[in-house]
CSV table of N, CA and C in Angstrom, one decimal:
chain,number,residue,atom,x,y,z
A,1,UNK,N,0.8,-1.2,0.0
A,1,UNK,CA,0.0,0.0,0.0
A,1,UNK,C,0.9,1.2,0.0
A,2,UNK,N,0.5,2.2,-0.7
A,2,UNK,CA,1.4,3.5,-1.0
A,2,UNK,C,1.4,4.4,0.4
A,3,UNK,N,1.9,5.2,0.5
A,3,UNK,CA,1.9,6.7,1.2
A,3,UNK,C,0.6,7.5,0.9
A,4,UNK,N,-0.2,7.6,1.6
A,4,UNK,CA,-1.2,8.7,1.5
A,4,UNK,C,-0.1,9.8,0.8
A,5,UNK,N,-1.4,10.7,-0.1
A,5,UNK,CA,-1.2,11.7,-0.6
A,5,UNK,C,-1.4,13.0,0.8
A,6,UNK,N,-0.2,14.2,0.8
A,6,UNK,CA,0.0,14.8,1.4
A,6,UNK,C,-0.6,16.0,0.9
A,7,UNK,N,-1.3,16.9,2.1
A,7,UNK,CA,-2.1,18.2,1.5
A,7,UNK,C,-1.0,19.2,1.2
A,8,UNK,N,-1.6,20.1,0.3
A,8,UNK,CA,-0.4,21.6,-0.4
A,8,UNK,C,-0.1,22.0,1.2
A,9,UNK,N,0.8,22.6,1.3
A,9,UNK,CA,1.5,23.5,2.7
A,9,UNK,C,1.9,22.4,3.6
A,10,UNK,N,2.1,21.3,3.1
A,10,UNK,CA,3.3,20.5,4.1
A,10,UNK,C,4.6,21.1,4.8
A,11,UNK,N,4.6,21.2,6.4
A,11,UNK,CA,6.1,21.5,6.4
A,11,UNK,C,6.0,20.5,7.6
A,12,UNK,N,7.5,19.6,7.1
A,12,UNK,CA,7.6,18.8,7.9
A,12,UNK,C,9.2,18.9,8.6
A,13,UNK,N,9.2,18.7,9.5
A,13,UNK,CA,10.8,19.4,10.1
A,13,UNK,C,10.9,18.2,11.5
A,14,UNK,N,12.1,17.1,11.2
A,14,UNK,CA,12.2,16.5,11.9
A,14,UNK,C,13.8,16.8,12.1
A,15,UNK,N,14.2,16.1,13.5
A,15,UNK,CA,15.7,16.4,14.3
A,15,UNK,C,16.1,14.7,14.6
A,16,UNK,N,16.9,13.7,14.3
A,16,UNK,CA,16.3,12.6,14.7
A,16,UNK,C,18.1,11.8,13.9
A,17,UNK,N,17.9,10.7,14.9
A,17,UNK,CA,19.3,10.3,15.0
A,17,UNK,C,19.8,9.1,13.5
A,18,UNK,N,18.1,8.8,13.0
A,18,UNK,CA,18.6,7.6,12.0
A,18,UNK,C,18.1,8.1,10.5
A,19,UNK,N,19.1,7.5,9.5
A,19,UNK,CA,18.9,8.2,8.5
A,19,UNK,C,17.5,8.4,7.4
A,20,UNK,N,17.7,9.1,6.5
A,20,UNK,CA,16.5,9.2,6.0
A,20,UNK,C,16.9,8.6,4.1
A,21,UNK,N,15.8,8.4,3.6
A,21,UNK,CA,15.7,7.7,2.5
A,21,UNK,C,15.2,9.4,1.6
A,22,UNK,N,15.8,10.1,0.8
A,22,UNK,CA,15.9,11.0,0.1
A,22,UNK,C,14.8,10.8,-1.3
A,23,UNK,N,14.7,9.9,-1.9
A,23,UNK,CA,14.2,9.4,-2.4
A,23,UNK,C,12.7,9.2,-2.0
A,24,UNK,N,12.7,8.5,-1.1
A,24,UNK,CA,11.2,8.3,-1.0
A,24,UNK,C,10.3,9.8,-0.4
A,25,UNK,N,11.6,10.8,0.0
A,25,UNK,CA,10.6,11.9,1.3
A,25,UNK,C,10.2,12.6,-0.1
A,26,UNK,N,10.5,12.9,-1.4
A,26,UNK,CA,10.5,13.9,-2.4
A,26,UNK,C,9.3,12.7,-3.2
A,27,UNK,N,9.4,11.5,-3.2
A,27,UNK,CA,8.1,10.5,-3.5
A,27,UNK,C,6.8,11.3,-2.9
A,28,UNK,N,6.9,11.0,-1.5
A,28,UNK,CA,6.0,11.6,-0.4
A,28,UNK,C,4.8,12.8,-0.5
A,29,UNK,N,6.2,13.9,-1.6
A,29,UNK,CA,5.8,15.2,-1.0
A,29,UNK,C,5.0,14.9,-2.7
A,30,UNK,N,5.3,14.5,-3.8
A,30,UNK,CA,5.0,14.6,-5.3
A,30,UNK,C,3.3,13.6,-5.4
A,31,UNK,N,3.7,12.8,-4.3
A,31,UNK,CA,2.3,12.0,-4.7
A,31,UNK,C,0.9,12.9,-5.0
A,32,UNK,N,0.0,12.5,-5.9
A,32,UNK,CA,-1.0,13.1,-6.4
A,32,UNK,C,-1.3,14.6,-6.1
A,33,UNK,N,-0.3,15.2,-6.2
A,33,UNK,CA,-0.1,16.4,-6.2
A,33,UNK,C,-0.2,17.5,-7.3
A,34,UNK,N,-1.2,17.7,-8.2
A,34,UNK,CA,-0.7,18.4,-9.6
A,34,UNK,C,-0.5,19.6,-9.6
A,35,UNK,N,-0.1,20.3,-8.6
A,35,UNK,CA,0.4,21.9,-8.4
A,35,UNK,C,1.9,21.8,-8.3
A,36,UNK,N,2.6,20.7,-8.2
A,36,UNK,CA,3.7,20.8,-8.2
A,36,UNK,C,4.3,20.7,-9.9
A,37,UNK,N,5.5,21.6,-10.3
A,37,UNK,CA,5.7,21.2,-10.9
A,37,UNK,C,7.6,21.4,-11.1
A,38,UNK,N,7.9,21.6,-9.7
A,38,UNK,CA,9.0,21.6,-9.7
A,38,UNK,C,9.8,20.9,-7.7
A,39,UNK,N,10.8,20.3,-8.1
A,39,UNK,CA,11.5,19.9,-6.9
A,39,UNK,C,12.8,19.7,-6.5
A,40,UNK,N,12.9,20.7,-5.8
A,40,UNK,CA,14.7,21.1,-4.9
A,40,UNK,C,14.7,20.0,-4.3
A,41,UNK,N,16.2,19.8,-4.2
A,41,UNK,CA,16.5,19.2,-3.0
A,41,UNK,C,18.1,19.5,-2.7
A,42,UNK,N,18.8,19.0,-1.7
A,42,UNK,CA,20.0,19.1,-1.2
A,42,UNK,C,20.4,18.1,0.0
A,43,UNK,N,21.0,17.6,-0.3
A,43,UNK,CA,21.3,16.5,0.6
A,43,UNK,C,23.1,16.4,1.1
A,44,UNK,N,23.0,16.6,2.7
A,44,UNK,CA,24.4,17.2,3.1
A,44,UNK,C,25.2,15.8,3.9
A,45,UNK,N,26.2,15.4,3.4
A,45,UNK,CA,27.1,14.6,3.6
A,45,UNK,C,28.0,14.8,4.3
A,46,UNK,N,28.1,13.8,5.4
A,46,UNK,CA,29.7,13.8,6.1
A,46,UNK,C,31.3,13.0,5.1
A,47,UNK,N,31.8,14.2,5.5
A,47,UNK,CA,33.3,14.1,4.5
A,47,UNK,C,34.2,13.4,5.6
A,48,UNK,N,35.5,13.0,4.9
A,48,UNK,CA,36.7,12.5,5.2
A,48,UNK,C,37.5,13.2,5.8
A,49,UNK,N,37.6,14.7,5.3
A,49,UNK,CA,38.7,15.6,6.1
A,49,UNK,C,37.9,16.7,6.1
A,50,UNK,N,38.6,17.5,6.8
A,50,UNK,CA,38.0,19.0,7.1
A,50,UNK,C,39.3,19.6,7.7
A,51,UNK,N,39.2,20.9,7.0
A,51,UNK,CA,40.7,22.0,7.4
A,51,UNK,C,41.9,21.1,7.5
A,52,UNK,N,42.2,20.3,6.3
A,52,UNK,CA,43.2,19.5,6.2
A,52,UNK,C,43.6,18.4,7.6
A,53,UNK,N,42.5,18.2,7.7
A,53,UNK,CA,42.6,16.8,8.7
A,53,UNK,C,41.5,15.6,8.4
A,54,UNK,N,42.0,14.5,8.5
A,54,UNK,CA,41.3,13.4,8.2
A,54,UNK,C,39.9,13.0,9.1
A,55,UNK,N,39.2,12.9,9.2
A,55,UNK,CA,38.0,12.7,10.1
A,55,UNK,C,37.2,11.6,10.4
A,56,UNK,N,37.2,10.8,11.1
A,56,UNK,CA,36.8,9.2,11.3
A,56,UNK,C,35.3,9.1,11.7
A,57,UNK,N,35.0,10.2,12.3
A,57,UNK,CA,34.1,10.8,13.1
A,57,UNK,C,33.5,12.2,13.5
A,58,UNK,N,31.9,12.0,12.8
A,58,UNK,CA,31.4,13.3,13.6
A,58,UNK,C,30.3,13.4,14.3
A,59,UNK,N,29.9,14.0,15.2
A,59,UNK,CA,29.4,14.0,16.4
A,59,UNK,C,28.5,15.4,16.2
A,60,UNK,N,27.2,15.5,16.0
A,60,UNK,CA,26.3,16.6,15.8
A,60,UNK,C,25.0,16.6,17.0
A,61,UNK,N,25.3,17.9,17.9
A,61,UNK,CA,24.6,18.1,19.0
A,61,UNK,C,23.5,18.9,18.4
A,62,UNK,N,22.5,19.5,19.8
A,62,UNK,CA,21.3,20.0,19.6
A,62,UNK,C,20.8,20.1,20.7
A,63,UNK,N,20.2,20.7,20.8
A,63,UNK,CA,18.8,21.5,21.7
A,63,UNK,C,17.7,20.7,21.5
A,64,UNK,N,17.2,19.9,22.3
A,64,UNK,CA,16.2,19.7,21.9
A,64,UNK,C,14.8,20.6,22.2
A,65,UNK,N,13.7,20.4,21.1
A,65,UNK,CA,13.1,22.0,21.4
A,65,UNK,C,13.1,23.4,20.8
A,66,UNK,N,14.7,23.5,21.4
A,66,UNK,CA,15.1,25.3,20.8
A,66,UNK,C,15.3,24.3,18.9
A,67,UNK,N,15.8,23.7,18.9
A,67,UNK,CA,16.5,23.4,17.8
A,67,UNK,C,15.2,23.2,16.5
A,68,UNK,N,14.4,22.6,16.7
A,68,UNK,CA,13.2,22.4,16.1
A,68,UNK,C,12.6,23.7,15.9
A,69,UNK,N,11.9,24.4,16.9
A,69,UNK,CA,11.7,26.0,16.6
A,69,UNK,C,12.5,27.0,15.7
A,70,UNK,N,13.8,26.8,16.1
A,70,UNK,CA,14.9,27.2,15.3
A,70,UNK,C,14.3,27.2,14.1
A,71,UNK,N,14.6,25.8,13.5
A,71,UNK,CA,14.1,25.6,11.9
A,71,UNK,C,12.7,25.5,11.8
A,72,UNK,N,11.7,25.7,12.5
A,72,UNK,CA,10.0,26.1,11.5
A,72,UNK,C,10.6,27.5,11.6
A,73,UNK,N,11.2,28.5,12.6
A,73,UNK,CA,11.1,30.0,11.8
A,73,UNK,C,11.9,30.1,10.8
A,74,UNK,N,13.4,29.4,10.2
A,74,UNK,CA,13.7,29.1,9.3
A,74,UNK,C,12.4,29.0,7.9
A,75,UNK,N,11.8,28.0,7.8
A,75,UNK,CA,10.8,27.3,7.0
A,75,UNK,C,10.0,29.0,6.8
A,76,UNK,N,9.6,29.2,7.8
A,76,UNK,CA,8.5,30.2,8.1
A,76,UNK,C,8.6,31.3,7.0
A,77,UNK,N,10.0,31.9,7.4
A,77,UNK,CA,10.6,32.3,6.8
A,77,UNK,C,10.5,32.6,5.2
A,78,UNK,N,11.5,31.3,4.8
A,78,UNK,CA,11.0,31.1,3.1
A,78,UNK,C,9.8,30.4,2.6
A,79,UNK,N,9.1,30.8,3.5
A,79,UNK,CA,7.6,30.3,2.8
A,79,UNK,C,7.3,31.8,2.7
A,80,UNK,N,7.2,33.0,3.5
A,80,UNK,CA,7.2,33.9,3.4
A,80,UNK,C,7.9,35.0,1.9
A,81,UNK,N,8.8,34.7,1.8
A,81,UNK,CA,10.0,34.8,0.6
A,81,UNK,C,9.3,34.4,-0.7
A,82,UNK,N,9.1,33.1,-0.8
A,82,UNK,CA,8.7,32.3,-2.6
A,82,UNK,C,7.3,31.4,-2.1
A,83,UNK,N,7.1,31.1,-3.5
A,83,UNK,CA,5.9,30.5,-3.3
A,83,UNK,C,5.8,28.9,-3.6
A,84,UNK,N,6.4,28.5,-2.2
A,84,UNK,CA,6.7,26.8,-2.5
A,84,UNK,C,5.2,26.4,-1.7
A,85,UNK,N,5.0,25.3,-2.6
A,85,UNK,CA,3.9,24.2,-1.7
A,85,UNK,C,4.3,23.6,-0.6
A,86,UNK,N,5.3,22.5,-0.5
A,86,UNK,CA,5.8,21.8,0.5
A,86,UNK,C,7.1,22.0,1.0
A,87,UNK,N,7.6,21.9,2.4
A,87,UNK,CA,9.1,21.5,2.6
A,87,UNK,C,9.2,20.7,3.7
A,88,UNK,N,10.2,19.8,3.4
A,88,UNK,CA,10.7,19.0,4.2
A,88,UNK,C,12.3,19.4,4.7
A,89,UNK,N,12.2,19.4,5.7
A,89,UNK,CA,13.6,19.2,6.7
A,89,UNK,C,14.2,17.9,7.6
A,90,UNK,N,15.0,17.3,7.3
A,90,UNK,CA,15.4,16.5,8.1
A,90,UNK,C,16.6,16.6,8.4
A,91,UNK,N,17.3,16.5,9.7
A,91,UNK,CA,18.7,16.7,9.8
A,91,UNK,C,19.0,15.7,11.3
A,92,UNK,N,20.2,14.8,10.7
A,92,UNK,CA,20.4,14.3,12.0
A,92,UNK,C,21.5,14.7,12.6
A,93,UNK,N,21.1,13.8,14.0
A,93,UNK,CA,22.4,14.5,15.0
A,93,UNK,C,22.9,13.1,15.8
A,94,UNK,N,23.5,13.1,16.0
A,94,UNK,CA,24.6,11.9,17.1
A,94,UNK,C,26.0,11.4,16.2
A,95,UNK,N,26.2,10.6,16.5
A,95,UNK,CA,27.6,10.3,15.1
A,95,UNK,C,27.2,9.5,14.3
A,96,UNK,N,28.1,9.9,13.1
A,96,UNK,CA,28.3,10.1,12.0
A,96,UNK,C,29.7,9.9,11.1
A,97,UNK,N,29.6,9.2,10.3
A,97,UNK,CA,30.9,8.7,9.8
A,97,UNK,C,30.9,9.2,8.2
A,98,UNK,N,32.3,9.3,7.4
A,98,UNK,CA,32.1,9.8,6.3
A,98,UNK,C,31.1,9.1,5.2
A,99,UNK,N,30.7,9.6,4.8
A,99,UNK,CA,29.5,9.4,3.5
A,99,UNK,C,28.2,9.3,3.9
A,100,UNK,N,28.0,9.1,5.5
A,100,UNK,CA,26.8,9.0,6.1
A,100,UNK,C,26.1,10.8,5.7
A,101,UNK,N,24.5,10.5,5.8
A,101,UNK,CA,24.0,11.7,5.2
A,101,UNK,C,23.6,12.4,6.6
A,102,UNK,N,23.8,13.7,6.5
A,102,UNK,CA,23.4,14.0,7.4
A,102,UNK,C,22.1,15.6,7.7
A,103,UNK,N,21.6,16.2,6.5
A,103,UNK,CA,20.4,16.6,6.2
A,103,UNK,C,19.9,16.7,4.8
A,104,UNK,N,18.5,17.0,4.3
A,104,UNK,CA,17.9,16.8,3.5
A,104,UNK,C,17.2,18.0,3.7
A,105,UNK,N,17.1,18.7,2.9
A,105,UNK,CA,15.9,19.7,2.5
A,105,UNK,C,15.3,19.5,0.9
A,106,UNK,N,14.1,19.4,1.1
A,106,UNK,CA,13.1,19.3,-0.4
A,106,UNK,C,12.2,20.3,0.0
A,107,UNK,N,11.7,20.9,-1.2
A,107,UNK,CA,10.8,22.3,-1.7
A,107,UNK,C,10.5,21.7,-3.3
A,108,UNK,N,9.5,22.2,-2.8
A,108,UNK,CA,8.1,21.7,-4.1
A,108,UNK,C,7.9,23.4,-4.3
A,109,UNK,N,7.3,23.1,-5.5
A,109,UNK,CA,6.4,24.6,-5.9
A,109,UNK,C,6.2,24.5,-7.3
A,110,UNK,N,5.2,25.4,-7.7
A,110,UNK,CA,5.2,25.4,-9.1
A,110,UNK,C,5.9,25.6,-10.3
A,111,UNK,N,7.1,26.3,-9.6
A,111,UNK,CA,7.9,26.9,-10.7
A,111,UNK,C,9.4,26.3,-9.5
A,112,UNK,N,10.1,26.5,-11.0
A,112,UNK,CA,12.0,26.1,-10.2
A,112,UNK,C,12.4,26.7,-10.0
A,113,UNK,N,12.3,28.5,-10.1
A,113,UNK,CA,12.7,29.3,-9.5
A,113,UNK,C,12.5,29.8,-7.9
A,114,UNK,N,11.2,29.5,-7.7
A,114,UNK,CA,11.1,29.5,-6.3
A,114,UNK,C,11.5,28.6,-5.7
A,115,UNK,N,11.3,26.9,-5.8
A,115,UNK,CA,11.9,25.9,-5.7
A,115,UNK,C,13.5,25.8,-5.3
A,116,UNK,N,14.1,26.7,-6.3
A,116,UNK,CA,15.8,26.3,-5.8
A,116,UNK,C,16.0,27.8,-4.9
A,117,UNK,N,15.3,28.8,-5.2
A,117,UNK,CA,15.7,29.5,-4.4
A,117,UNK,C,15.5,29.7,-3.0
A,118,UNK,N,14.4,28.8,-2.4
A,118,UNK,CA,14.0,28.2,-1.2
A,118,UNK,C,14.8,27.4,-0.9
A,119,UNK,N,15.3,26.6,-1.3
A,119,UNK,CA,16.1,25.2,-1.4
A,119,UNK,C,17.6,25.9,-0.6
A,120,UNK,N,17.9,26.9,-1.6
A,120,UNK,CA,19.3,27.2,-1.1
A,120,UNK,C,19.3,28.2,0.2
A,121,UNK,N,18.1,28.8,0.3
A,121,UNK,CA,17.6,30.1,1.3
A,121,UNK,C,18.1,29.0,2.7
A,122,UNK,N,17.3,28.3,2.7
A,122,UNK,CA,17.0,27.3,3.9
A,122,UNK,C,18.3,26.7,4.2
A,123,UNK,N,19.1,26.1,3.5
A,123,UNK,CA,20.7,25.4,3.6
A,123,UNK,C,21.3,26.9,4.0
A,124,UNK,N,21.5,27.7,3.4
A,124,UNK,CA,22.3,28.8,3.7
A,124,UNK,C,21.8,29.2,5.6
A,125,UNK,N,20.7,29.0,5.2
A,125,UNK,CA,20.0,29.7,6.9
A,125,UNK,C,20.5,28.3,8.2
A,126,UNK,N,20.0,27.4,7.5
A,126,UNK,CA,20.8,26.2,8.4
A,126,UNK,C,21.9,26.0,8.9
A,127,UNK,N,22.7,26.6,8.0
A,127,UNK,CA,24.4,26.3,8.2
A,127,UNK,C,24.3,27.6,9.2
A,128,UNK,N,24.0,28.0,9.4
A,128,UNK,CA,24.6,30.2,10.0
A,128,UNK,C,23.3,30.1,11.2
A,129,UNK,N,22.4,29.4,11.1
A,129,UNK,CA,20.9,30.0,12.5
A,129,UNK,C,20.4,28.9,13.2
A,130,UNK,N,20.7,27.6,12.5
A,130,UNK,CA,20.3,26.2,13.4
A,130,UNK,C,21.4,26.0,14.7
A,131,UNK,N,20.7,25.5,15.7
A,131,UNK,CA,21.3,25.3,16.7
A,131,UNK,C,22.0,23.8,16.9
A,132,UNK,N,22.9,23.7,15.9
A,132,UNK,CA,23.7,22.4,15.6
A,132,UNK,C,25.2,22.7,16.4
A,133,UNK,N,25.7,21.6,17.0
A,133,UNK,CA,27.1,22.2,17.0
A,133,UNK,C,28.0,20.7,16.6
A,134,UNK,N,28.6,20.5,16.1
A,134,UNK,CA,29.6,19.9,15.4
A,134,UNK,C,31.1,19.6,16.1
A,135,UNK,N,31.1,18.2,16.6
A,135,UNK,CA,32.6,18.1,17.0
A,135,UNK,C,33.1,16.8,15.5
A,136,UNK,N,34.0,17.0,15.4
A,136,UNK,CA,34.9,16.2,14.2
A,136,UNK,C,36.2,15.3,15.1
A,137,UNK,N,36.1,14.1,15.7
A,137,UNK,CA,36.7,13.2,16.0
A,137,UNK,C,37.9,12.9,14.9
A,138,UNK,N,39.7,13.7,15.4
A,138,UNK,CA,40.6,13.5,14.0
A,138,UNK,C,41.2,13.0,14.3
A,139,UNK,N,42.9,12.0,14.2
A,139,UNK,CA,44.0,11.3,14.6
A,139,UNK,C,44.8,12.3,16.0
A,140,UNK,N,44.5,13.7,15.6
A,140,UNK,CA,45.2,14.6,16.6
A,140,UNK,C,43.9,15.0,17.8
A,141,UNK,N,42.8,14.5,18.2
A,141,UNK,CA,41.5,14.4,19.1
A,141,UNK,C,40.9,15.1,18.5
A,142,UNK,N,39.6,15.3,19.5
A,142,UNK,CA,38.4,16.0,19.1
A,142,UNK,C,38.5,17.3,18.7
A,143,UNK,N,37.5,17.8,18.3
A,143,UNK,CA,37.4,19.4,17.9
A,143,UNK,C,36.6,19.7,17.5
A,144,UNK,N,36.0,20.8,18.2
A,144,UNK,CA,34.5,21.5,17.7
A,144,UNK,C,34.7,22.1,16.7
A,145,UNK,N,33.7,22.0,15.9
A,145,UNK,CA,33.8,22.8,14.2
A,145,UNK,C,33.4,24.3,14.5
A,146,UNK,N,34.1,25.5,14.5
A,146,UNK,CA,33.4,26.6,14.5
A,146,UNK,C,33.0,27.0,12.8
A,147,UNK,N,32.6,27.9,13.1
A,147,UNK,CA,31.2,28.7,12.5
A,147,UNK,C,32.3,29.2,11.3
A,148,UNK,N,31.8,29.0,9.6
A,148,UNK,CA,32.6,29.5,8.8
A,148,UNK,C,32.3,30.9,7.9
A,149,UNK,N,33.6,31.6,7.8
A,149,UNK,CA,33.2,33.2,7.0
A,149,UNK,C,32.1,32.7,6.0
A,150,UNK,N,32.5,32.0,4.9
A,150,UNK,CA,31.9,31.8,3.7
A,150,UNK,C,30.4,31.0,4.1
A,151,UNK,N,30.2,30.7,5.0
A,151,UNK,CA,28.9,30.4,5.7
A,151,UNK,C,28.1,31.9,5.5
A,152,UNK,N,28.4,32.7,6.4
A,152,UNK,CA,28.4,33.7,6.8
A,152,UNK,C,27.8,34.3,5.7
A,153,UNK,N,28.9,34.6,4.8
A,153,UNK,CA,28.5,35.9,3.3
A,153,UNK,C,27.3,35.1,2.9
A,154,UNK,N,27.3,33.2,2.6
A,154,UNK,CA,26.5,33.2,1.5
A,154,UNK,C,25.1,33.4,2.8
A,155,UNK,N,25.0,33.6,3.5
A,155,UNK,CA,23.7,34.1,4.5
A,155,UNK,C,23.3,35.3,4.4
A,156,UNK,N,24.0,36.1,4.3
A,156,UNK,CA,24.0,37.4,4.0
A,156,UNK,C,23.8,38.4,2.8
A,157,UNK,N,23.7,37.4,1.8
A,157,UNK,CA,23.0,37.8,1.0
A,157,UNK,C,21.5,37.8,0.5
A,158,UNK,N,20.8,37.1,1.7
A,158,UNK,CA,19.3,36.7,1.4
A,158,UNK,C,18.8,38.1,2.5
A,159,UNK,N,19.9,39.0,2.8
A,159,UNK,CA,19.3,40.3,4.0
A,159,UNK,C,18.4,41.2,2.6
């Protein structure tokens, strides 16, 4: 039996330790839907090295609570901005090893221009206003990931 069809203005924003199937959540959001006729997505991966160090391990904290509110005024946000039907957020937290995925954002809408430009609004806003904090387990110990310039500017352009 399929997935019920989901109503126009889905936002769905989960925080949650096990991975997600990319494929079926953009299934989900398209089923019998005929206002859609476009679909973002982005899907963010744990790498091997970072700032020239190798990484075995990464470790993604959270708020529980603040963190979820965090991201619906995120969403709120660029629903506000373009005119998408659906988004999905999912992002996990606990560890994490390279190639393991670790969030998804999909945006539906009628057109692809609101679609990607929601798509990247929300990643840009995630990286710079979500209450994630990031330690990277390397051969030389642990280390918190701080917060990057180029995070920063591409945020700062949606002012």
């Amino acid at each position: 039996m399929g997935e019920p069809s989901i109503p126009p203005g889905l936002t769905d924003i989960r925080v949650q330790e096990a991975d997600f199937d990319a494929g079926a959540e953009m299934a989900r959001l398209r089923a019998g839907n005929p206002r859609i006729g476009a679909v973002a997505s982005f899907i963010g991966v744990c790498r091997d090295r970072n700032d020239g160090a190798e990484v075995a391990l990464m470790t993604l904290e959270h708020y529980p609570g603040m963190t979820e509110k965090a991201l619906a005024a995120i969403v709120a946000e660029a629903r506000g901005r373009w005119e998408v039907i659906d988004v999905v957020v999912v992002h996990r937290v606990g560890p994490m090893r390279p190639t393991d995925q670790i969030v998804l954002v999909v945006v539906t809408s009628a057109h692809r221009g609101d679609a990607f430009a929601a798509c990247e609004f929300l990643m840009d806003y995630l990286k710079t206003r979500a209450p994630f904090w990031k330690k990277e387990h390397t051969p030389g110990g642990e280390r918190w990931v701080e917060a990057r310039a180029a995070d920063d500017a591409a945020a700062e352009r949606w002012r």
